[in-house]
Short mmCIF file of C-alpha atoms in Angstrom, two decimals:
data_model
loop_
_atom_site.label_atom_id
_atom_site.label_comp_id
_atom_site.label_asym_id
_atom_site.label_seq_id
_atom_site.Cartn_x
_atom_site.Cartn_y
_atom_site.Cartn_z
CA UNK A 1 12.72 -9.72 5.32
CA UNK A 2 11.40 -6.47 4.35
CA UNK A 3 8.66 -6.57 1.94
CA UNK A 4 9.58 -5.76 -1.70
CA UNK A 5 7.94 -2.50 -3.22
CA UNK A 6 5.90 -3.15 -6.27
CA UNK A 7 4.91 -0.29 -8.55
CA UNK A 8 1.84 -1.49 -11.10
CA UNK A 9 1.47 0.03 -14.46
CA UNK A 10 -1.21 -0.45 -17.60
CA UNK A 11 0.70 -1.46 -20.81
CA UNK A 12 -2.01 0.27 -22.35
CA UNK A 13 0.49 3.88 -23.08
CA UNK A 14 4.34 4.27 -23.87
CA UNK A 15 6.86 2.96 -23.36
CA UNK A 16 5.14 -0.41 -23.82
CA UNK A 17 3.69 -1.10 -27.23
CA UNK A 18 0.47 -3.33 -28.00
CA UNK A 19 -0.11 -5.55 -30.99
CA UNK A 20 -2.52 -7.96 -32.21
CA UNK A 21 -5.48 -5.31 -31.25
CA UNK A 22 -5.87 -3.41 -34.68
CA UNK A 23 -8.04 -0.79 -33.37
CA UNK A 24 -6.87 -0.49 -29.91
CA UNK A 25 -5.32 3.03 -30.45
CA UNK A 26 -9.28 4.39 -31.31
CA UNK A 27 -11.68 2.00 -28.95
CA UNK A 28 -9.91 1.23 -26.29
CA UNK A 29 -10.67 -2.23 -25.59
CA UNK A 30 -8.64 -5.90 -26.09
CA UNK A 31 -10.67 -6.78 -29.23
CA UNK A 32 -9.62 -8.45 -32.60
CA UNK A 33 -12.20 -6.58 -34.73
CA UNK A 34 -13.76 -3.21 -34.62
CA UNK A 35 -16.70 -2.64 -32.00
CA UNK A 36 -18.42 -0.69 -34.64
CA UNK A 37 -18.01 -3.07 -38.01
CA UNK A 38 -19.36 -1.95 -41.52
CA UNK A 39 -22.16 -5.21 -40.62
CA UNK A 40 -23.49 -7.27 -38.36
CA UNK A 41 -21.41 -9.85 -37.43
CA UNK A 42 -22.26 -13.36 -37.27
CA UNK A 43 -22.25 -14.06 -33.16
CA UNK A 44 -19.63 -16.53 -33.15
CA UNK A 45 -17.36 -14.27 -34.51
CA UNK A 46 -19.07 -11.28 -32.36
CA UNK A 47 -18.52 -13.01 -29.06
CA UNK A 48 -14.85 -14.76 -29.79
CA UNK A 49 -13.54 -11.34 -31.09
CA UNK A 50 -12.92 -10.63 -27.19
CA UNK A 51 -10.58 -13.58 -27.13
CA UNK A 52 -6.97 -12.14 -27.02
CA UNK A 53 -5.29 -14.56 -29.08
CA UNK A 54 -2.41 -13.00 -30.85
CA UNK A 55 -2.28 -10.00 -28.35
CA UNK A 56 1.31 -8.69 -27.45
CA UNK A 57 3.14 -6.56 -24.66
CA UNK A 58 5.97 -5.11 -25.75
CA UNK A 59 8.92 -3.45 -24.26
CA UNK A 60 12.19 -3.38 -23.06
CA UNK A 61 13.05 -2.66 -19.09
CA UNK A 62 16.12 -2.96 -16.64
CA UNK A 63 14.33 -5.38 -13.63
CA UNK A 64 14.45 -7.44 -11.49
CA UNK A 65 11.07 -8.44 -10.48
CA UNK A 66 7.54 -8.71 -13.09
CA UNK A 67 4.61 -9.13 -11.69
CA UNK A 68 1.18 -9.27 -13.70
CA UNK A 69 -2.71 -8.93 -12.99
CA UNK A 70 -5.37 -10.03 -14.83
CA UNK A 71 -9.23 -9.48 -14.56
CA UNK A 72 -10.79 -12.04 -17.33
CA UNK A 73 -13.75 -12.29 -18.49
CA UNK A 74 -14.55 -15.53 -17.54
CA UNK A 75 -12.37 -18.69 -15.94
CA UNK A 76 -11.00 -22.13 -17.45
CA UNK A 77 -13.78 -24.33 -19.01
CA UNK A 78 -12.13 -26.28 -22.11
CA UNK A 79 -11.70 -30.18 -21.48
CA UNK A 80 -8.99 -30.63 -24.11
CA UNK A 81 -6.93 -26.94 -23.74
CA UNK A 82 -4.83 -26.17 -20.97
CA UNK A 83 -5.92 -23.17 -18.39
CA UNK A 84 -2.58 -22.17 -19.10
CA UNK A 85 -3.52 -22.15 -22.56
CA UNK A 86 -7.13 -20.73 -22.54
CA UNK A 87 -6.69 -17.99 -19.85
CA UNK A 88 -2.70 -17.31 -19.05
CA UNK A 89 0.09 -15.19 -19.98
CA UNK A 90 3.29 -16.38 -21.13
CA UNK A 91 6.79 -13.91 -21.34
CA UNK A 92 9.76 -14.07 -23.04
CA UNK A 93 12.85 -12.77 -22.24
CA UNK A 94 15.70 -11.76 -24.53
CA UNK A 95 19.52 -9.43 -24.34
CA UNK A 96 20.20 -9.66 -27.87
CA UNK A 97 17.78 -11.02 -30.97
CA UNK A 98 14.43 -12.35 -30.89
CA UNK A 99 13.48 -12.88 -27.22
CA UNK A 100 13.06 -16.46 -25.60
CA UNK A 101 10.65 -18.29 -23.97
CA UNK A 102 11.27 -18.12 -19.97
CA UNK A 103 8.05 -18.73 -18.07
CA UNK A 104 3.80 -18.81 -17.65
CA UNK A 105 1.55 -17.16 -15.06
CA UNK A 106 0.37 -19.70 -12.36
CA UNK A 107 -3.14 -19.45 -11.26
CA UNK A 108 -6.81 -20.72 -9.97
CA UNK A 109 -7.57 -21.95 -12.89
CA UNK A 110 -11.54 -21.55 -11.39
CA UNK A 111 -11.31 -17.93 -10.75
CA UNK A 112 -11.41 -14.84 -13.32
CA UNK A 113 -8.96 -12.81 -11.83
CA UNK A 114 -5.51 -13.65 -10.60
CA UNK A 115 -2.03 -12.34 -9.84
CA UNK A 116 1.03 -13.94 -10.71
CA UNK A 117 5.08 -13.62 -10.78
CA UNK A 118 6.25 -14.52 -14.36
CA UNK A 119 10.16 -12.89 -13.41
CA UNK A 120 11.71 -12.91 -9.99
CA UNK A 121 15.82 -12.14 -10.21
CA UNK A 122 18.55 -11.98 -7.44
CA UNK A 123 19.92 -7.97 -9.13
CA UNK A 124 17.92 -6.14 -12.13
CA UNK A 125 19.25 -7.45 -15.63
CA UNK A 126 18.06 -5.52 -18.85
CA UNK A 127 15.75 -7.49 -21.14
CA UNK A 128 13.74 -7.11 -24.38
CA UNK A 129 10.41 -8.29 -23.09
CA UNK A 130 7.22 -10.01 -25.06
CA UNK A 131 3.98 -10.94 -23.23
CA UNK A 132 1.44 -13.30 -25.10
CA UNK A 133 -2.25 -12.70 -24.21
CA UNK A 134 -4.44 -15.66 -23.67
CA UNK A 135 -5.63 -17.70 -26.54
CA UNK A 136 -9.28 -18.42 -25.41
CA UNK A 137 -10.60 -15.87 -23.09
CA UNK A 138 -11.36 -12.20 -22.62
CA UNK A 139 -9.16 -9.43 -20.66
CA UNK A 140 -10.89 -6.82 -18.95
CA UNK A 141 -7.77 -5.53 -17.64
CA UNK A 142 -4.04 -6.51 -17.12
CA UNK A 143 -1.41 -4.42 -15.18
CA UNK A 144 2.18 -4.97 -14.76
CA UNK A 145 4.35 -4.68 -11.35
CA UNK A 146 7.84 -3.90 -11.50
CA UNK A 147 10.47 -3.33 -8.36
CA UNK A 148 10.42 0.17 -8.02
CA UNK A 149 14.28 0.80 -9.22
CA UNK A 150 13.05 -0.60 -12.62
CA UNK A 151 13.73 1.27 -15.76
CA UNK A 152 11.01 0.79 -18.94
CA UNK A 153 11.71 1.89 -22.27
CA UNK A 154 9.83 1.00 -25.71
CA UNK A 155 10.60 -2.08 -27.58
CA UNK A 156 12.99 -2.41 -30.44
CA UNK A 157 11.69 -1.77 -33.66
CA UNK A 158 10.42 -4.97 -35.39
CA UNK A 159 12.47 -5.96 -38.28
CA UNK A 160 9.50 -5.69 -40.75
CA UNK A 161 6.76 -3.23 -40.29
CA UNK A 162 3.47 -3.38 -40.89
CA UNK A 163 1.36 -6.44 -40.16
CA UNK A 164 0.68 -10.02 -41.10
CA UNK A 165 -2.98 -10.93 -40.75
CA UNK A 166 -4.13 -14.35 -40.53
CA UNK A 167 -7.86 -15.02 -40.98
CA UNK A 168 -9.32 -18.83 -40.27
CA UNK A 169 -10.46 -21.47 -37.90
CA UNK A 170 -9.97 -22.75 -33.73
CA UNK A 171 -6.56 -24.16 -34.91
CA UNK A 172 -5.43 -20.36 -36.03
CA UNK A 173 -7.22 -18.69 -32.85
CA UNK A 174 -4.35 -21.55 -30.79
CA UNK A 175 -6.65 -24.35 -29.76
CA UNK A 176 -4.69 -26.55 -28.00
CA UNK A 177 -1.73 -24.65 -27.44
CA UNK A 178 -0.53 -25.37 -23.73
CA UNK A 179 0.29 -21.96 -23.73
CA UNK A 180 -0.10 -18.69 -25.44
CA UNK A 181 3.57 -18.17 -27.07
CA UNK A 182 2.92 -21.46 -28.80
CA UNK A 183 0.19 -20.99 -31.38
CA UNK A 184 1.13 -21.14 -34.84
CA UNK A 185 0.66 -17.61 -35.07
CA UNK A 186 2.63 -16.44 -32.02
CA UNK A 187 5.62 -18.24 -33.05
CA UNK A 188 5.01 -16.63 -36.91
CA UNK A 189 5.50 -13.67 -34.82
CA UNK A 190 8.82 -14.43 -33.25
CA UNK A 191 10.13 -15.98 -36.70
CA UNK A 192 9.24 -13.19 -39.12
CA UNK A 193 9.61 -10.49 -36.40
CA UNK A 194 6.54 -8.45 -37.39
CA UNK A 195 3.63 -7.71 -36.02
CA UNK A 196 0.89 -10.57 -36.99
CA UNK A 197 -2.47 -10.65 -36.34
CA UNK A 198 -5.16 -13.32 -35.08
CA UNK A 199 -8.46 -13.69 -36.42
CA UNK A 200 -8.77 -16.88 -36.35
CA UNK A 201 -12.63 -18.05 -34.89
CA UNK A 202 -13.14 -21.41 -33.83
CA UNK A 203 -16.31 -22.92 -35.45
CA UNK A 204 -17.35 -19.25 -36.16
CA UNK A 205 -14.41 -18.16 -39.10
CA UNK A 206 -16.94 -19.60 -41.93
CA UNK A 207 -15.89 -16.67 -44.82
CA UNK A 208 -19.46 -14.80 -44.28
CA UNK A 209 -18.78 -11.41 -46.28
CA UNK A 210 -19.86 -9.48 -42.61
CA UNK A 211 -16.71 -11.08 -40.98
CA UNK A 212 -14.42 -10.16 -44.68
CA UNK A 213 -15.66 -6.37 -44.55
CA UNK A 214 -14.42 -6.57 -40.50
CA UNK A 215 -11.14 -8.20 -41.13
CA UNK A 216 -10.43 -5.74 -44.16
CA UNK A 217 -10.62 -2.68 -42.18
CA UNK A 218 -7.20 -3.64 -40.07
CA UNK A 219 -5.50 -1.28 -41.63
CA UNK A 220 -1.37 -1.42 -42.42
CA UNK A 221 -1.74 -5.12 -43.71
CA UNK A 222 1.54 -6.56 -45.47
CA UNK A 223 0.53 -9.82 -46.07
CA UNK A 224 -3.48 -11.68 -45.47
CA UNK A 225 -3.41 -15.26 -44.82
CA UNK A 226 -6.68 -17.30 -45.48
CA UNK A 227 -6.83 -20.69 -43.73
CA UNK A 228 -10.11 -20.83 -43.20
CA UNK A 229 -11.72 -24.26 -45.21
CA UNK A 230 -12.10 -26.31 -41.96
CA UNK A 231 -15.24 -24.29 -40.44
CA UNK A 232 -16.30 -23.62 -44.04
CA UNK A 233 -17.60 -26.85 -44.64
CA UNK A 234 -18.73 -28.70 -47.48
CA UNK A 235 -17.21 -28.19 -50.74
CA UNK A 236 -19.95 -25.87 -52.25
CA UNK A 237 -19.76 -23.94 -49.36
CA UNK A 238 -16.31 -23.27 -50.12
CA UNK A 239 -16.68 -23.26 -53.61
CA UNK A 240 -19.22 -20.49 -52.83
CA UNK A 241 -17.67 -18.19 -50.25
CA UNK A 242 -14.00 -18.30 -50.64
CA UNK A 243 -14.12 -16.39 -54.25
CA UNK A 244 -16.36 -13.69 -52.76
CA UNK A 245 -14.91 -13.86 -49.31
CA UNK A 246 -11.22 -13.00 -51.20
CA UNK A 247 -12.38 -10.45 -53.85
CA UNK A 248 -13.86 -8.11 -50.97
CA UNK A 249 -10.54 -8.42 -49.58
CA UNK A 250 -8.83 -7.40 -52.73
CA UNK A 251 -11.20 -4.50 -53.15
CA UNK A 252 -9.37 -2.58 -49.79
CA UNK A 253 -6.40 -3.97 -50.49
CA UNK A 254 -5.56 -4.53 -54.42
CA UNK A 255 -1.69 -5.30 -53.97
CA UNK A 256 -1.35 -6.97 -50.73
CA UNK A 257 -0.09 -10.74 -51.56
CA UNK A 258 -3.06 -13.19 -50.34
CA UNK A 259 -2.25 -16.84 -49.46
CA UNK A 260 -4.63 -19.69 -49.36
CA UNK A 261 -4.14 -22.23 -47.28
CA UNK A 262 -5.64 -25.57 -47.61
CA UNK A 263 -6.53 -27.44 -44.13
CA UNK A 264 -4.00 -29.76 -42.70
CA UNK A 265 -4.81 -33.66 -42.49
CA UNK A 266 -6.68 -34.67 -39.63
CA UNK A 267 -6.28 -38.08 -37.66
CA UNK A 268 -9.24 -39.91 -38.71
CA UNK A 269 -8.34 -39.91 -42.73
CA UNK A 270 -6.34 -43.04 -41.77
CA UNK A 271 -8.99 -44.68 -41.31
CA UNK A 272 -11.82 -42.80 -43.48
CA UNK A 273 -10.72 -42.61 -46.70
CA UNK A 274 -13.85 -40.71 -47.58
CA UNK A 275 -12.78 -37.85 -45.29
CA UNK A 276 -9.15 -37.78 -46.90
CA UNK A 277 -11.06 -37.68 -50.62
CA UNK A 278 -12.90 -34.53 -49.38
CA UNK A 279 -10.17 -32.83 -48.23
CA UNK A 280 -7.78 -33.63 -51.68
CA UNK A 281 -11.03 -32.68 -53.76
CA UNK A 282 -11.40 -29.02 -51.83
CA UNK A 283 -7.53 -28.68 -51.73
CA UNK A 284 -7.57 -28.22 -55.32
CA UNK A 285 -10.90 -26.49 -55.66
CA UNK A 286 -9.15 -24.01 -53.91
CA UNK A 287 -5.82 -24.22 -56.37
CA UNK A 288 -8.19 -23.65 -58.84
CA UNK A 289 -9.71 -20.66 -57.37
CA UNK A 290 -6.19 -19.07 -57.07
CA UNK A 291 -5.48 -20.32 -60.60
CA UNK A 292 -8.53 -17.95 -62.01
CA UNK A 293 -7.90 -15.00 -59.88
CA UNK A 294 -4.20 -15.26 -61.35
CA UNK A 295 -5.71 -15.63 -64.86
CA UNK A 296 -7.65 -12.85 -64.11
CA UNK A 297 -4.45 -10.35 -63.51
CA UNK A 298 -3.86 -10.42 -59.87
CA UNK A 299 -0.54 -11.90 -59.32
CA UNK A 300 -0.16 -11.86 -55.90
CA UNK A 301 -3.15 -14.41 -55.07
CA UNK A 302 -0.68 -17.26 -53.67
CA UNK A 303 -1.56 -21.00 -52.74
CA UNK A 304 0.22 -23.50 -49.82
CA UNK A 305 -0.60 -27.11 -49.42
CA UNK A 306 -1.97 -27.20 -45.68
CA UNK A 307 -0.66 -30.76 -46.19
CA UNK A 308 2.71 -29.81 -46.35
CA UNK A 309 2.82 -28.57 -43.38
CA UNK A 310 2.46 -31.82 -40.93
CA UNK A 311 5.41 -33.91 -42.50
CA UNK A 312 5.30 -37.35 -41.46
CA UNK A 313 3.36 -38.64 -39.26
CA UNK A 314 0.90 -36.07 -39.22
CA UNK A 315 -1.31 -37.73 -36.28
CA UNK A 316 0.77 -37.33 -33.71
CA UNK A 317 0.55 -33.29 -33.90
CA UNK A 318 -2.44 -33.41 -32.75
CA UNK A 319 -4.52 -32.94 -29.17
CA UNK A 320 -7.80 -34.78 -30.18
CA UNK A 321 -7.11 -35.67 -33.88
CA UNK A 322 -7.86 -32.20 -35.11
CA UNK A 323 -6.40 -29.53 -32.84
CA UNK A 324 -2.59 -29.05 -32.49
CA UNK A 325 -0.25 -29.51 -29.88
CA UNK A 326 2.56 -27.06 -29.57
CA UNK A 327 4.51 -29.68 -31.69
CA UNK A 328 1.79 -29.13 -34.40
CA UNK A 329 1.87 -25.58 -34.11
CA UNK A 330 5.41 -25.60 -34.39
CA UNK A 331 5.85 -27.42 -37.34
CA UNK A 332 2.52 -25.53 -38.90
CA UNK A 333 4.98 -22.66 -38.36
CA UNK A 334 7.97 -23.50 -39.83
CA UNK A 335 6.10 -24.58 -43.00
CA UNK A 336 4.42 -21.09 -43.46
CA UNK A 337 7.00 -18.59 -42.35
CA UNK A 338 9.30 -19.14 -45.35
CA UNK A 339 6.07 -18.36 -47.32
CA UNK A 340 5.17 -15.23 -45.73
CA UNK A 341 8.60 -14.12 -45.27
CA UNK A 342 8.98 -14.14 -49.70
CA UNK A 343 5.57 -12.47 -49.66
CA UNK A 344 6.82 -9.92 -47.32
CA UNK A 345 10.21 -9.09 -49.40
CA UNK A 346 7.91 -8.03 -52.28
CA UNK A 347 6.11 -5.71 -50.32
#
C-alpha cells in the first residue's frame, strides 16, 4: 500500500485561529499571561503560566486524515491526573453547531515529544474542527498533518465575541480532567460558544495583586470569573485579598460584570464538620464583600454559591475528594454557564 502523503502545518497563522493565549498575537509563545507583566509574579503562577490549559485550535477543513506533533516541555508525572489529561490533545469534530467530542492523542506517556493520529477517514468529509491543549504541561511546539488534498479554511465566527476569563485554583486550571475538552472551562467554552480563558493556578492562584495586575491586562474581557477561595486560605486571608484583588480589576475594567464564586464542597466535610463551618463562614464573607461593592455603586459585582454547583451527592464528583472528575467538571459547568451566559447578554 502506497504510503499516504502528509503535509504538516503550524496553527500558529490563518486560516486556523488560537484562543486561550491572550497575548499570543505580540509574544509569540503558548503562555496564559504576559512574559513581560506590570510585576513580578509570584513563581507558582510564573512557572504554571506555561501550562496550556484552556488553549484552542480552531478551524474548519475538508480531510480525511489529522495528524498532530507535539514537543512538551516536560512528560507525565501526576499520580492522580491522567497523561491524557496532563500532557494530550483532544479534537472535536462537528458539520453543523457546536462541534463534538471524537477522539485523544495516544502517546509515551514518559517521553516529551510524540506524534499521534487523532482523525483517520475512508474519503475527506468537511468538519468544523476544535483542538484542546493540555491541561498540565507546557508546548514548545505543535504542528498539524493533513492528507495533501485537504482544504483549511478559518473557523466560524463564535456566537459571542470577546472573551470570558476565569481566574482561580488547580480545579479551574482542569485537575483531574481525563482529558483536556473536559475541564470546567473547556466545556464553558463549547456551551457559551465564546472564547474563555484559563488562569486558573493550582496552589499558586492565591489573589496576590502581582497576579490581578497580570490577569487585567487580557484585554477584550466580557465577563471575569473569580473562583479563587480554595488556594486563598484562611478566612482573613480572604477577607484581606479578595476586596483588593477585585477593585484592581475594576480599575481596567469598570463595567465588565465580575462573579464570585464560592468553593465547591469537598469530600471530607462529611466527616469534619469543622471544615464544612469554614467553608459556610467564607461563603458568606464573600456575599458580603459583593454586598458592599454593590452598596458602593457597582452593579455588576455578581455572587454564585460554589455549592450549588455539585447537586447531590457532591462526593462522588470528585478524583481524590477535592479535584473533579469529568463528571464534576461537567456538572461545575452546567451550574455556571447559565450565569455567565445572563452576564454576557448585558454586555
Amino acid at each position: 500500500m502506497e504510503k499516504q502523503s502528509i503535509n504538516w502545518y503550524a496553527p500558529t497563522r490563518a486560516p486556523f485561529e488560537l484562543e486561550g493565549f491572550p497575548f499570543f498575537e505580540r509574544e509569540g509563545v503558548y503562555r496564559r499571561l504576559s512574559l513581560n507583566p506590570p510585576y513580578t509574579l509570584p513563581e507558582g503562577v510564573e512557572s504554571q503560566s506555561w501550562h496550556t490549559s484552556g488553549g484552542q485550535i480552531r478551524f474548519r477543513a475538508k480531510m480525511k486524515t489529522l495528524k498532530i506533533r507535539v514537543q512538551l516541555n516536560g512528560a507525565a508525572t501526576f499520580d492522580h491526573l491522567t497523561a491524557t489529561g496532563q500532557c494530550g490533545f483532544d479534537v472535536y469534530l462537528g458539520q453543523t453547531g457546536m462541534p463534538r467530542y471524537y477522539g485523544t492523542s495516544r502517546f509515551d506517556a514518559r517521553a516529551a515529544r510524540y506524534e499521534s493520529v487523532l482523525v483517520e477517514l475512508p474519503q475527506a468529509r468537511t468538519f468544523e474542527v476544535v483542538l484542546n491543549f493540555p491541561l498540565y504541561m507546557g508546548v514548545c511546539e505543535v504542528l498539524l498533518g493533513f492528507d495533501a488534498d485537504a482544504e483549511i479554511y478559518p473557523p466560524t465566527p463564535r456566537a459571542i465575541p470577546g472573551k470570558v476569563v476565569i481566574y482561580g485554583t488547580s480545579i479551574t486550571q482542569g485537575g483531574c480532567a481525563t482529558r483536556p475538552g473536559m475541564s470546567y472551562v473547556n466545556i464553558l467554552s463549547r456551551m457559551l460558544d465564546t472564547e474563555v480563558v484559563n488562569e486558573g493556578y493550582s496552589g499558586a492562584g492565591q489573589c496576590e495583586p502581582e497576579a490581578a495586575y497580570a490577569v487585567r491586562d487580557i484585554e477584550g474581557m466580557s465577563v471575569y470569573v473569580h473562583d479563587a477561595e480554595a488556594n486563598v486560605g484562611a478566612y482573613e486571608a480572604v477577607a484581606e485579598r479578595y476586596p483588593k484583588f477585585l477593585r484592581i480589576m475594576r480599575e481596567k475594567h469598570p463595567t465588565v460584570p465580575i462573579l464570585v464564586v464560592t468553593k465547591i464542597p469537598y469530600a471530607k466535610e462529611l466527616v469534619q464538620e469543622e471544615m464544612r463551618e469554614l467553608r459556610l463562614r467564607k461563603k458568606e464573607l464573600q456575599r458580603s464583600i459583593v454586598v458592599q461593592f454593590n452598596a458602593e455603586g457597582d452593579s455588576n459585582m455578581h455572587f454564585l454559591d460554589g455549592e450549588t454547583l455539585y447537586p447531590g451527592c457532591f462526593e462522588e464528583y470528585a478524583v481524590d475528594g477535592v479535584h473533579a472528575t469529568d463528571l464534576g467538571f461537567l456538572k461545575i459547568a452546567e451550574g455556571m454557564a447559565p450565569v455567565i451566559r445572563e452576564l454576557l447578554q448585558r454586555t
